[in-house]
Coordinates of C-alpha atoms (C1' of nucleotides) in Angstrom, one line a residue:
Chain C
X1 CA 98.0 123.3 113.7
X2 CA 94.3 122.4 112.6
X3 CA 93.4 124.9 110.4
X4 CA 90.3 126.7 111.4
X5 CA 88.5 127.0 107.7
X6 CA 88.1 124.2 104.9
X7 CA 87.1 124.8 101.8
X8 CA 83.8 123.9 100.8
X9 CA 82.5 120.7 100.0
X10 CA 83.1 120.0 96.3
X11 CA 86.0 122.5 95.5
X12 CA 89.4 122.1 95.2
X13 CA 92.8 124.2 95.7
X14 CA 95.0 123.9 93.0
X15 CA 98.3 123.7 93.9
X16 CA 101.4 125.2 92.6
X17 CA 102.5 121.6 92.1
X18 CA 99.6 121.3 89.6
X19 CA 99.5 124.3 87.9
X20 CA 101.9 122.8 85.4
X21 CA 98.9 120.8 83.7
X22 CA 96.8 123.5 84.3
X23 CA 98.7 126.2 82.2
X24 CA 99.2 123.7 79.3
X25 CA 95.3 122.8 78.6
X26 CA 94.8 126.6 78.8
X27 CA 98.1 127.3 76.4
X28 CA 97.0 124.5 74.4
X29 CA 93.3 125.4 74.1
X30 CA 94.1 129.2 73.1
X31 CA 96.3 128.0 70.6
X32 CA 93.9 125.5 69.0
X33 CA 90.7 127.4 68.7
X34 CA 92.7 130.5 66.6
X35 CA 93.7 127.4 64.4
X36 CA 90.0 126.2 64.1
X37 CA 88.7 130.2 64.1
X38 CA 86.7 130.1 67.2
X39 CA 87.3 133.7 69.7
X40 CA 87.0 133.9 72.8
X41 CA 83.9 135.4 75.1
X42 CA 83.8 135.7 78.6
X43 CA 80.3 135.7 80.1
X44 CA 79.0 136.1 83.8
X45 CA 79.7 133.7 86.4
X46 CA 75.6 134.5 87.2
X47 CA 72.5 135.0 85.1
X48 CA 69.4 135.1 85.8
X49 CA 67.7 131.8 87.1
X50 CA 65.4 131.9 84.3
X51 CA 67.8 131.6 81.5
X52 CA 68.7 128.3 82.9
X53 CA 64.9 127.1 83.5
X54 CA 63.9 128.2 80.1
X55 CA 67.8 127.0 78.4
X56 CA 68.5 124.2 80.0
X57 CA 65.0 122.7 80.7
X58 CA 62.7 122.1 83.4
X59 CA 62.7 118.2 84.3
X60 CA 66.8 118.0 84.2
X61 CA 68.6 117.1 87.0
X62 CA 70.4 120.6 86.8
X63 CA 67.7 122.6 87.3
X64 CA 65.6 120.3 89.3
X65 CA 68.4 120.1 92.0
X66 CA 72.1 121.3 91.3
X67 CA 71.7 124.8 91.2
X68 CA 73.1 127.3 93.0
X69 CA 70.4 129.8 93.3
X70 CA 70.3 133.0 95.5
X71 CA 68.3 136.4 95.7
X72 CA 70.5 139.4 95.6
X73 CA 69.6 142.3 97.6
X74 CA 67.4 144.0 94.6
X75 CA 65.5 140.8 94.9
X76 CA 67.0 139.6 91.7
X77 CA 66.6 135.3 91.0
X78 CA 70.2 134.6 90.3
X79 CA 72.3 131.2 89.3
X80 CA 75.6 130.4 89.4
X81 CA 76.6 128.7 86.3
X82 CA 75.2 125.3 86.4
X83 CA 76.9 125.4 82.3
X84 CA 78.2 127.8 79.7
X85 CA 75.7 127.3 76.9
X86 CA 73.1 128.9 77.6
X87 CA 75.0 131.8 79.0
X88 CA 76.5 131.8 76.1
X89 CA 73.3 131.2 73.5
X90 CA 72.1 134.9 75.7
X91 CA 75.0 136.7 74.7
X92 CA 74.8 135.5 70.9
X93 CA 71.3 137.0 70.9
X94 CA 71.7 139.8 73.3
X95 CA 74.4 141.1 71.3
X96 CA 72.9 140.6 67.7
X97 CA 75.3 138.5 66.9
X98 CA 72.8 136.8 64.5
X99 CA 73.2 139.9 62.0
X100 CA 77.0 138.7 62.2
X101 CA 78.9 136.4 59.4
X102 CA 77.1 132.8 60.4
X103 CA 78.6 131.0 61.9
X104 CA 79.9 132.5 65.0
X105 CA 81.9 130.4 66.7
X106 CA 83.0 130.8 70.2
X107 CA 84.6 129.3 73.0
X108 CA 84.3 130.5 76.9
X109 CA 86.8 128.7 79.9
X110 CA 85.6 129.1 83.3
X111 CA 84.6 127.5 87.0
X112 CA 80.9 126.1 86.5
X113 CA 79.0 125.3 89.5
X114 CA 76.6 122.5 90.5
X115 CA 75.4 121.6 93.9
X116 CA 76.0 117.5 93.8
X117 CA 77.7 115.0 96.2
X118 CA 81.5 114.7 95.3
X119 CA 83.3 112.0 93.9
X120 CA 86.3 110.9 91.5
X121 CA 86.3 114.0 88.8
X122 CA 83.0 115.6 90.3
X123 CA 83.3 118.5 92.0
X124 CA 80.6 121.2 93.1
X125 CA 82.8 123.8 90.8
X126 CA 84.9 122.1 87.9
X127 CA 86.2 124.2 84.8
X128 CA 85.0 124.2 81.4
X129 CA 86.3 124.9 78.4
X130 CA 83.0 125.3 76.7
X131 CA 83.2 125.4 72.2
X132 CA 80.0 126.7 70.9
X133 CA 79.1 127.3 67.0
X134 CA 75.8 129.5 66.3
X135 CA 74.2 130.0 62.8
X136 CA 74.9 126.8 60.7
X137 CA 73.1 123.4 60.2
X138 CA 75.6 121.8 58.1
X139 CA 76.9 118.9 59.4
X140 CA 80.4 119.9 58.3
X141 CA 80.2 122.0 61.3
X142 CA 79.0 119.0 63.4
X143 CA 82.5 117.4 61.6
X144 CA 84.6 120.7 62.9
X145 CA 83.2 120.8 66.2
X146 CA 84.2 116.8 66.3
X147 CA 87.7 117.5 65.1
X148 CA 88.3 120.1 67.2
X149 CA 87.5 118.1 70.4
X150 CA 89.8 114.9 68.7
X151 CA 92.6 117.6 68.0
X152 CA 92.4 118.9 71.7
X153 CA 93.2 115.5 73.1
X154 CA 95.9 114.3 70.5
X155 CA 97.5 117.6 71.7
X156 CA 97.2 117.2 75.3
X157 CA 99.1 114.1 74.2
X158 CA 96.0 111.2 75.1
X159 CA 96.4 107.5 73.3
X160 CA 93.5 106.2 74.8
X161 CA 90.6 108.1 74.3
X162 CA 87.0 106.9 73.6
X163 CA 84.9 108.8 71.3
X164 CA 81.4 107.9 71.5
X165 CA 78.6 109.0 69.2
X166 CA 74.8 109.3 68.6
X167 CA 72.2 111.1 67.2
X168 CA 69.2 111.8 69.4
X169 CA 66.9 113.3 66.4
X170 CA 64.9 116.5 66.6
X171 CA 61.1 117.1 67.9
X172 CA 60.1 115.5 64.5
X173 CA 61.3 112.0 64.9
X174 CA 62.0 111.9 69.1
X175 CA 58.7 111.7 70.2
X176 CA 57.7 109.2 67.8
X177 CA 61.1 106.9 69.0
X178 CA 60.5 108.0 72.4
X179 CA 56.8 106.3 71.9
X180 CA 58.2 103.3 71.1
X181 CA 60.6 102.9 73.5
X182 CA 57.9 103.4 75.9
X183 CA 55.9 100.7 74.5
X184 CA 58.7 98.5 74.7
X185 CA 59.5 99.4 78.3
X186 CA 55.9 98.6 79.5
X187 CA 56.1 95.0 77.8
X188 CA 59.0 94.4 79.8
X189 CA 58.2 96.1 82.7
X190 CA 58.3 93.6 85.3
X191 CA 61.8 93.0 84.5
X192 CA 63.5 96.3 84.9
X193 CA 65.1 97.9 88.6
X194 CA 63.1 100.8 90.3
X195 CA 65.2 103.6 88.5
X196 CA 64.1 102.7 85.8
X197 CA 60.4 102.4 86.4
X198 CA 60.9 106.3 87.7
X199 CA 62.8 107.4 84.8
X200 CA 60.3 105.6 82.3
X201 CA 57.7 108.4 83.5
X202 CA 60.1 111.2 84.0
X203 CA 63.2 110.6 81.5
X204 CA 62.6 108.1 79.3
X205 CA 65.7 108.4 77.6
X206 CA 67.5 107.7 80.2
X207 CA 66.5 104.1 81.3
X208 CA 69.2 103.2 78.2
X209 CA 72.3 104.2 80.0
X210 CA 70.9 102.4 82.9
X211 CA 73.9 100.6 84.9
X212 CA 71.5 98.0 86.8
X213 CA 72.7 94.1 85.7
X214 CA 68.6 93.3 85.8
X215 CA 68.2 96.1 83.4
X216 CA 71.2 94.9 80.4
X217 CA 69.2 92.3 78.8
X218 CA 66.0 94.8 78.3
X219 CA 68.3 97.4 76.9
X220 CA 70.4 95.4 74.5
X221 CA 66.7 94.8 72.8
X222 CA 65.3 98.0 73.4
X223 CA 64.7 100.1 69.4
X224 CA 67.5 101.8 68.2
X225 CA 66.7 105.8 67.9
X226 CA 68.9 105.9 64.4
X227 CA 66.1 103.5 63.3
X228 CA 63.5 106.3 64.0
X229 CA 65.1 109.1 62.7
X230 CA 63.2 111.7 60.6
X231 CA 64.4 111.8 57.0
X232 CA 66.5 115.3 57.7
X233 CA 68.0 113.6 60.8
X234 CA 69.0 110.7 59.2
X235 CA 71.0 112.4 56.4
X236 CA 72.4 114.7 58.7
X237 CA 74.0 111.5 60.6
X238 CA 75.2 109.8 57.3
X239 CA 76.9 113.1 56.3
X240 CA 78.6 113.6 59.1
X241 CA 79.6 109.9 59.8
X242 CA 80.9 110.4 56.4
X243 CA 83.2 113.1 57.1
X244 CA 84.2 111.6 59.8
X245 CA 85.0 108.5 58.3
X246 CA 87.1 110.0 55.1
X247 CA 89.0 111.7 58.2
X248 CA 89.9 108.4 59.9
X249 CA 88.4 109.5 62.5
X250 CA 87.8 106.3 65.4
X251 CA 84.3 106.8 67.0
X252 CA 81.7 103.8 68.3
X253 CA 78.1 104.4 67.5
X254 CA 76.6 104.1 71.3
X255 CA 72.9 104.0 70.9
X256 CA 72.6 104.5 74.8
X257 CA 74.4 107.3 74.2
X258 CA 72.0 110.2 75.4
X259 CA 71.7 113.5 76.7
X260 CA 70.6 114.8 80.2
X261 CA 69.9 118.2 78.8
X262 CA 66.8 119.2 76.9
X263 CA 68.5 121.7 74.5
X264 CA 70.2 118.6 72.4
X265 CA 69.2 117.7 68.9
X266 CA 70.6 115.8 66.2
X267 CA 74.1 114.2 67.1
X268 CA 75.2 114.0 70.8
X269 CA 78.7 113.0 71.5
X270 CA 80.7 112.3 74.1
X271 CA 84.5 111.2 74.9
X272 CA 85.8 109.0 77.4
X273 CA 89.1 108.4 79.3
X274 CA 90.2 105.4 81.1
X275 CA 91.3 105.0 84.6
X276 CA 89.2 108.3 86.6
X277 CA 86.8 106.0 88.0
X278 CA 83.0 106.5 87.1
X279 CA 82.5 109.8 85.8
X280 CA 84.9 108.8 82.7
X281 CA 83.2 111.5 80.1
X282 CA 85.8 114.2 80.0
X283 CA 84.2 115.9 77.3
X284 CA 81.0 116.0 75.8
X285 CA 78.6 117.7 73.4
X286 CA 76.5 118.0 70.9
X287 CA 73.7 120.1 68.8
X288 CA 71.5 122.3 69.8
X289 CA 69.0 123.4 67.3
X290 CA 66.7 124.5 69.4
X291 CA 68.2 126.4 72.2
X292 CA 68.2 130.0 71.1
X293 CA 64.8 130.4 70.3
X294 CA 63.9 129.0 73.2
X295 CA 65.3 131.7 75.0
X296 CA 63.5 134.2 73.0
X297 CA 66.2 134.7 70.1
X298 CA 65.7 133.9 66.5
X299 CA 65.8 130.2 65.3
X300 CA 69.3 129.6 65.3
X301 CA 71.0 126.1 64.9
X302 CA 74.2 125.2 67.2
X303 CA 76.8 122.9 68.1
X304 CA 79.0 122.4 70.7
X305 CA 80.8 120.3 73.7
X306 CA 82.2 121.1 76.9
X307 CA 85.1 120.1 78.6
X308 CA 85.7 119.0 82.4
X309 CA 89.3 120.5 83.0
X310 CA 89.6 118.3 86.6
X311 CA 88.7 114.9 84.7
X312 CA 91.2 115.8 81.8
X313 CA 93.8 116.6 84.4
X314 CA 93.0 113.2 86.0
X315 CA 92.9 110.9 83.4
X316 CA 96.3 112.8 82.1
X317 CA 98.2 111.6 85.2
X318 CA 96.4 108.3 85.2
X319 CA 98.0 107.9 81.9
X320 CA 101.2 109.2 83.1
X321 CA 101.2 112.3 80.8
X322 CA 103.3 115.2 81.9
X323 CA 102.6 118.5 81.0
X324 CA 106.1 120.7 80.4
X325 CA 107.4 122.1 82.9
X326 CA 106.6 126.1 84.6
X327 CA 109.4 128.6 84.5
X328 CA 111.8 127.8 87.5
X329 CA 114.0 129.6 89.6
X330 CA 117.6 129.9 87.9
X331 CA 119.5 132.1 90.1
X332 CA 119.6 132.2 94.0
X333 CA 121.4 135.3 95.4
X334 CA 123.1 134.3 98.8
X335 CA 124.6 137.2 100.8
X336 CA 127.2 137.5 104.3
X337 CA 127.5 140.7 106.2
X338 CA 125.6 144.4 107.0
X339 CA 127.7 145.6 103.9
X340 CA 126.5 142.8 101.7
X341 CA 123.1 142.4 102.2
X342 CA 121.6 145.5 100.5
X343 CA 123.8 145.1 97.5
X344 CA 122.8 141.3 97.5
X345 CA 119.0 142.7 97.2
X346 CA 119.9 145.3 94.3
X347 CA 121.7 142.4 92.3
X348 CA 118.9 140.5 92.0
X349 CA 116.6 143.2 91.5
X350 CA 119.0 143.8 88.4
X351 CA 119.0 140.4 87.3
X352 CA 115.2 140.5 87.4
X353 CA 115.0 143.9 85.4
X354 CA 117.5 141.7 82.9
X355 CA 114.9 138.7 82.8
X356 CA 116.7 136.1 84.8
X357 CA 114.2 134.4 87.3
X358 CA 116.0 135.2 89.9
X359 CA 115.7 134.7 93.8
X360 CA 117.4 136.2 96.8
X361 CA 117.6 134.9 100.6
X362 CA 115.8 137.0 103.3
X363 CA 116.4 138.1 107.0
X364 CA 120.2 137.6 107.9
X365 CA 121.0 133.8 108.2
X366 CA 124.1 131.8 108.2
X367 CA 125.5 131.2 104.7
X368 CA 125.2 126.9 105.1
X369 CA 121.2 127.8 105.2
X370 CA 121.2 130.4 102.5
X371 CA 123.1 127.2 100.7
X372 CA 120.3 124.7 101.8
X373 CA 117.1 126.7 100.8
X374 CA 119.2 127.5 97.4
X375 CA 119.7 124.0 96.9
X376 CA 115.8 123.2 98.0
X377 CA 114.4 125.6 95.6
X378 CA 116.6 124.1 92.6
X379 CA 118.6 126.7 91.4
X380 CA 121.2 126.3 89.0
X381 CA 123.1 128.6 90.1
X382 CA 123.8 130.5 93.3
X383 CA 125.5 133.9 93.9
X384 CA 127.3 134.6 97.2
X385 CA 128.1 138.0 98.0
X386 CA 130.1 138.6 101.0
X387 CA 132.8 141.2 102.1
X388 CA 135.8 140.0 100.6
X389 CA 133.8 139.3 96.9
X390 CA 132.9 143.0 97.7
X391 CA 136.4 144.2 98.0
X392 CA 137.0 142.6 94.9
X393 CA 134.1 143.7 93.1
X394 CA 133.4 140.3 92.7
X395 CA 130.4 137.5 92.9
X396 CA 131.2 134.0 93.5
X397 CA 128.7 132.0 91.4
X398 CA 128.2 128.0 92.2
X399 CA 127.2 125.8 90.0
X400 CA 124.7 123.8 92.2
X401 CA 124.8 120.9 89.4
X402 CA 128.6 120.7 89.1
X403 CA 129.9 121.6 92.6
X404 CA 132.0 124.4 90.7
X405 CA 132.6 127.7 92.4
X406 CA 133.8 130.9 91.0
X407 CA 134.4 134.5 90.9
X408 CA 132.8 136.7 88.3
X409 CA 133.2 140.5 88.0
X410 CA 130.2 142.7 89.7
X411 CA 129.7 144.1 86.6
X412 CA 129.9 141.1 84.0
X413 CA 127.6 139.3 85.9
X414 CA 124.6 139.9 84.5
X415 CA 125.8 139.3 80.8
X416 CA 127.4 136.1 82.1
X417 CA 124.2 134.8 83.8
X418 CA 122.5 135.7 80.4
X419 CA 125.0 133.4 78.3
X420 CA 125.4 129.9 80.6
X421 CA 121.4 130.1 81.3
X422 CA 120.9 130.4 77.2
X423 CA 123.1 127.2 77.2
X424 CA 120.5 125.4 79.1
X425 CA 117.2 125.8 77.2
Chain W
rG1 C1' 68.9 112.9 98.2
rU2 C1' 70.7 107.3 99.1
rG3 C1' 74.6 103.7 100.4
rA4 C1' 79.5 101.9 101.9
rC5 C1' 84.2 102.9 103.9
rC6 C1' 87.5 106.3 106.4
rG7 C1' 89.1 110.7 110.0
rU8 C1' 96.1 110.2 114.7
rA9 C1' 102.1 115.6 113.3
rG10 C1' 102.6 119.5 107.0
rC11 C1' 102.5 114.3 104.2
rU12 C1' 102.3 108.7 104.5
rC13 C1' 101.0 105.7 108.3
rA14 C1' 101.9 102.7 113.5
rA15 C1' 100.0 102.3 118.5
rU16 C1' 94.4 95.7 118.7
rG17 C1' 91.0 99.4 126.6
rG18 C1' 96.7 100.9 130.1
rU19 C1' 102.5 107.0 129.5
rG20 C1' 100.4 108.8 121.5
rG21 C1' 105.2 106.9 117.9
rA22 C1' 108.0 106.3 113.1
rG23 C1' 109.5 107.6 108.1
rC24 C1' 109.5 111.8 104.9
rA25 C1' 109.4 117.1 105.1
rC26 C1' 110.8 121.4 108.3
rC27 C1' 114.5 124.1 111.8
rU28 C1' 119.5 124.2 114.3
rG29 C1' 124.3 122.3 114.9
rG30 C1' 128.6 119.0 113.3
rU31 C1' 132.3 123.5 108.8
rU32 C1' 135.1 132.0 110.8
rG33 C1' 131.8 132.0 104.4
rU34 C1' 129.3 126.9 101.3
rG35 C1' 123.8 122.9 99.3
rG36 C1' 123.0 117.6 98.2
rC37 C1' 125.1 112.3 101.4
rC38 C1' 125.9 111.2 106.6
rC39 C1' 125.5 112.1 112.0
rA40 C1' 123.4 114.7 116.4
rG41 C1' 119.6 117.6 118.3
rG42 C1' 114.9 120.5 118.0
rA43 C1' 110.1 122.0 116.8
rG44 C1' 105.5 120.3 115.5
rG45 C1' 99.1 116.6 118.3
rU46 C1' 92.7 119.5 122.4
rU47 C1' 94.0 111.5 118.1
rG48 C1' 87.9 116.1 113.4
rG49 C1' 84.1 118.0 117.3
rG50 C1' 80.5 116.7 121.2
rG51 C1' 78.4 113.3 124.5
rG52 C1' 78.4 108.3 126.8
rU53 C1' 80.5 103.4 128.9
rU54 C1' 84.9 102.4 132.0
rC55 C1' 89.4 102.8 137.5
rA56 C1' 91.3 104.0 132.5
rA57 C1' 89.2 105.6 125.5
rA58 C1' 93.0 107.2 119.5
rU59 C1' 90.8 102.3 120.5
rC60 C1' 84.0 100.5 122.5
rC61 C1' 78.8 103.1 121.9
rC62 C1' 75.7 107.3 120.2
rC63 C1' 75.4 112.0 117.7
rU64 C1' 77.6 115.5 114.6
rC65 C1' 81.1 117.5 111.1
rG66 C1' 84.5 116.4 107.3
rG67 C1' 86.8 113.1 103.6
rU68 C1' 86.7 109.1 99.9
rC69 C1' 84.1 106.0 96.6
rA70 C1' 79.6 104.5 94.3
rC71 C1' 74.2 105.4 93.0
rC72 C1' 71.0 109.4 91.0
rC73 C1' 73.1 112.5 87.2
rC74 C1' 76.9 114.7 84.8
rA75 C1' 82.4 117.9 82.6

RNA sequence: GUGACCGUAGCUCAAUGGUGGAGCACCUGGUUGUGGCCCAGGAGGUUGGGGGUUCAAAUCCCCUCGGUCACCCCA
């Protein structure tokens, strides 16, 4: 039977079969940001378009072509998320949160939405966890925010993990590296790929994380931004490469390493996993000094990263890491005869009410099914009610595991249940 | 937006221009009321859609839709 509807290009269903992973990044997530002292904010799935112009920056490939624009019916320019920061950076100054103990650390999880051609770990929605700190240059917080993200992974139970690092300065010292870099290009220029001759004029930062063989040579020569860097950026880099050093912390300084958002400042990071095919960053982030004046708060300094939820979740299985396991059914509650039915279906709503996850067969079917879809739903325990176990104010339990088979009083069931499943855990 | 490859049963895949199959999964039976293993049977397809070539198309051609991967770029 061909269905009739898909789902949209881009998105995905997730599956009961998957929701195992799913529930442990979000279990695992909560429980790490109370340790670190980050809350939780939820904000809208739309904004206006112009927060993202204005936020995210005119020129980027997110606002030049992957939104997900409409006009509602009061005429309203709307976006779906493209990202959470700058959602986020509105609510911070909406919401005064600058008159608040600095910093104010947040984090947001949601579905984020960018209109793009799907491949391995891109979708047109993905989920974020997004980790934003407002209020604070130090680059202590630059060490947290770094930490965190490191923690998050050793959690999830990742080995190999690539954290890659870079500063990309501040409008003091960019423009002057950006100059240079420019000036280097155009003495090269006859040796660099077509890309690159378009992203020279438009991007030039990007022509370093160029993938092009004919382009590798001009790169590996190409000035190093840290050698640019303005006397406050430079400092601000040693600190926190101190930190993170003391900590044992494993990074590589990637001088390719850059940003495809405007809002970035200072150090960029991202981290990589093995084995998910192109798009291997499953996390990355940054500061952002400049962001929330830009959209018409008060200069504020910030720091952050964001997490892809569907690349984690890849490059976990690709590294054959298995979340636990969800709940199961324990109990399956089988039942034989007009008589037995209706009490069948009041025993397991009592074994519900007692917290045993417990199922119970529908419609009226021959007892060797009842047996089969118990068996098929993995059960440790069934429960077969029929008339004579009903004259005897009896259950017979089976052991699915063992092959036993049983007769436990009606009304010492549920106390029995309780104590053998207990046994299990 | 560009490029490559691919669309056959719920899933994984056969059928190389001549009657569309298998394995797994599903349902029923083999056992008056007993799962898994085994055996027997059953159900399930407009071969993504449309057009063309041909006596004949899942197969060849064109268009279209969808998927996958890569580029651009990004989580």
């Amino acid at each position: 039977m061909a269905s009739k509807y898909k789902r949209p290009t881009g998105t995905l269903d997730i599956l009961p079969e998957d929701r195992a992973y799913w529930r442990f990044l979000e279990e695992t997530i909560h429980d790490l940001m109370s340790i670190y002292g980050y809350l939780q904010i939820d904000v809208p799935v739309f904004e206006h378009t112009e927060l993202y112009v204005r936020g995210v920056g005119e020129g980027t490939d997110i606002v030049d072509k992957e939104m997900y624009s409409f006009k509602d019916k009061g005429d309203d320019d709307l976006t779906l998320r493209p990202e959470f920061t700058a959602g986020i950076a509105r609510a911070y100054v909406e919401h005064g949160m600058y008159k608040w103990p600095q910093p104010v650390k947040l984090y947001a999880i949601g579905p984020v939405f960018r209109y793009e051609r799907p491949q391995a770990g891109r979708y047109r929605q993905h989920t974020q966890v997004s980790v934003e700190a407002f209020g604070e240059e130090d680059p202590a917080l630059d060490f947290e925010i770094l930490s965190l993200a490191h923690h998050l992974f050793d959690r999830l139970g990742f080995k190999r993990l690539y954290f890659q690092l870079n500063s990309t300065g501040c409008p003091v010292c960019r423009p002057r590296y950006i100059e240079a870099l420019k000036a280097y290009y155009m003495e090269h220029y006859d040796e660099i790929d077509e890309d690159c001759k378009r992203r020279l004029k438009r991007n030039p930062l990007r022509v370093l994380d160029c993938k092009a063989d004919q382009c590798q040579p001009v790169i590996a020569g190409a000035p190093k931004i840290i050698d640019y860097l303005c006397d406050d950026c430079r400092t601000h880099f040693d600190t926190l490469r101190g930190y993170l050093d003391a900590a044992g912390f494993k990074y590589v300084i990637n001088h390719r390493l850059v940003r495809g958002l405007d809002y970035y400042t200072k150090t960029v990071f991202e981290v990589w996993a093995e084995g998910i095919g192109a798009q291997a960053a499953v996390c990355g982030g940054g500061r952002y000094d400049g962001l929330v004046e830009e959209i018409g708060g008060p200069p504020t300094p910030g720091v952050g990263f964001g997490a892809g939820w569907e690349r984690i979740i890849l490059a976990m299985k690709a590294q054959g890491i298995e979340p636990p396991p969800l709940p199961a059914p324990q109990v399956f509650v089988a039942h034989l005869g007009k008589e037995a039915k209706p009490k069948a279906v009041l025993l397991t709503a009592t074994l519900r009410r007692a917290g045993i996850r417990a199922l119970v067969a529908f419609g009226e079917r021959s007892l060797k099914s009842q047996m089969r879809e118990a068996n098929r739903r993995g059960v440790r325990y069934t429960l077969i009610l029929g008339e004579g176990e009903l004259e005897r104010q009896v259950v017979a339990v089976r052991d699915m595991q063992q092959g036993e088979q049983f007769d436990v009083p009606l009304d010492r069931i549920v106390e029995w249940l309780r104590e053998h499943l207990q046994e299990q855990e």
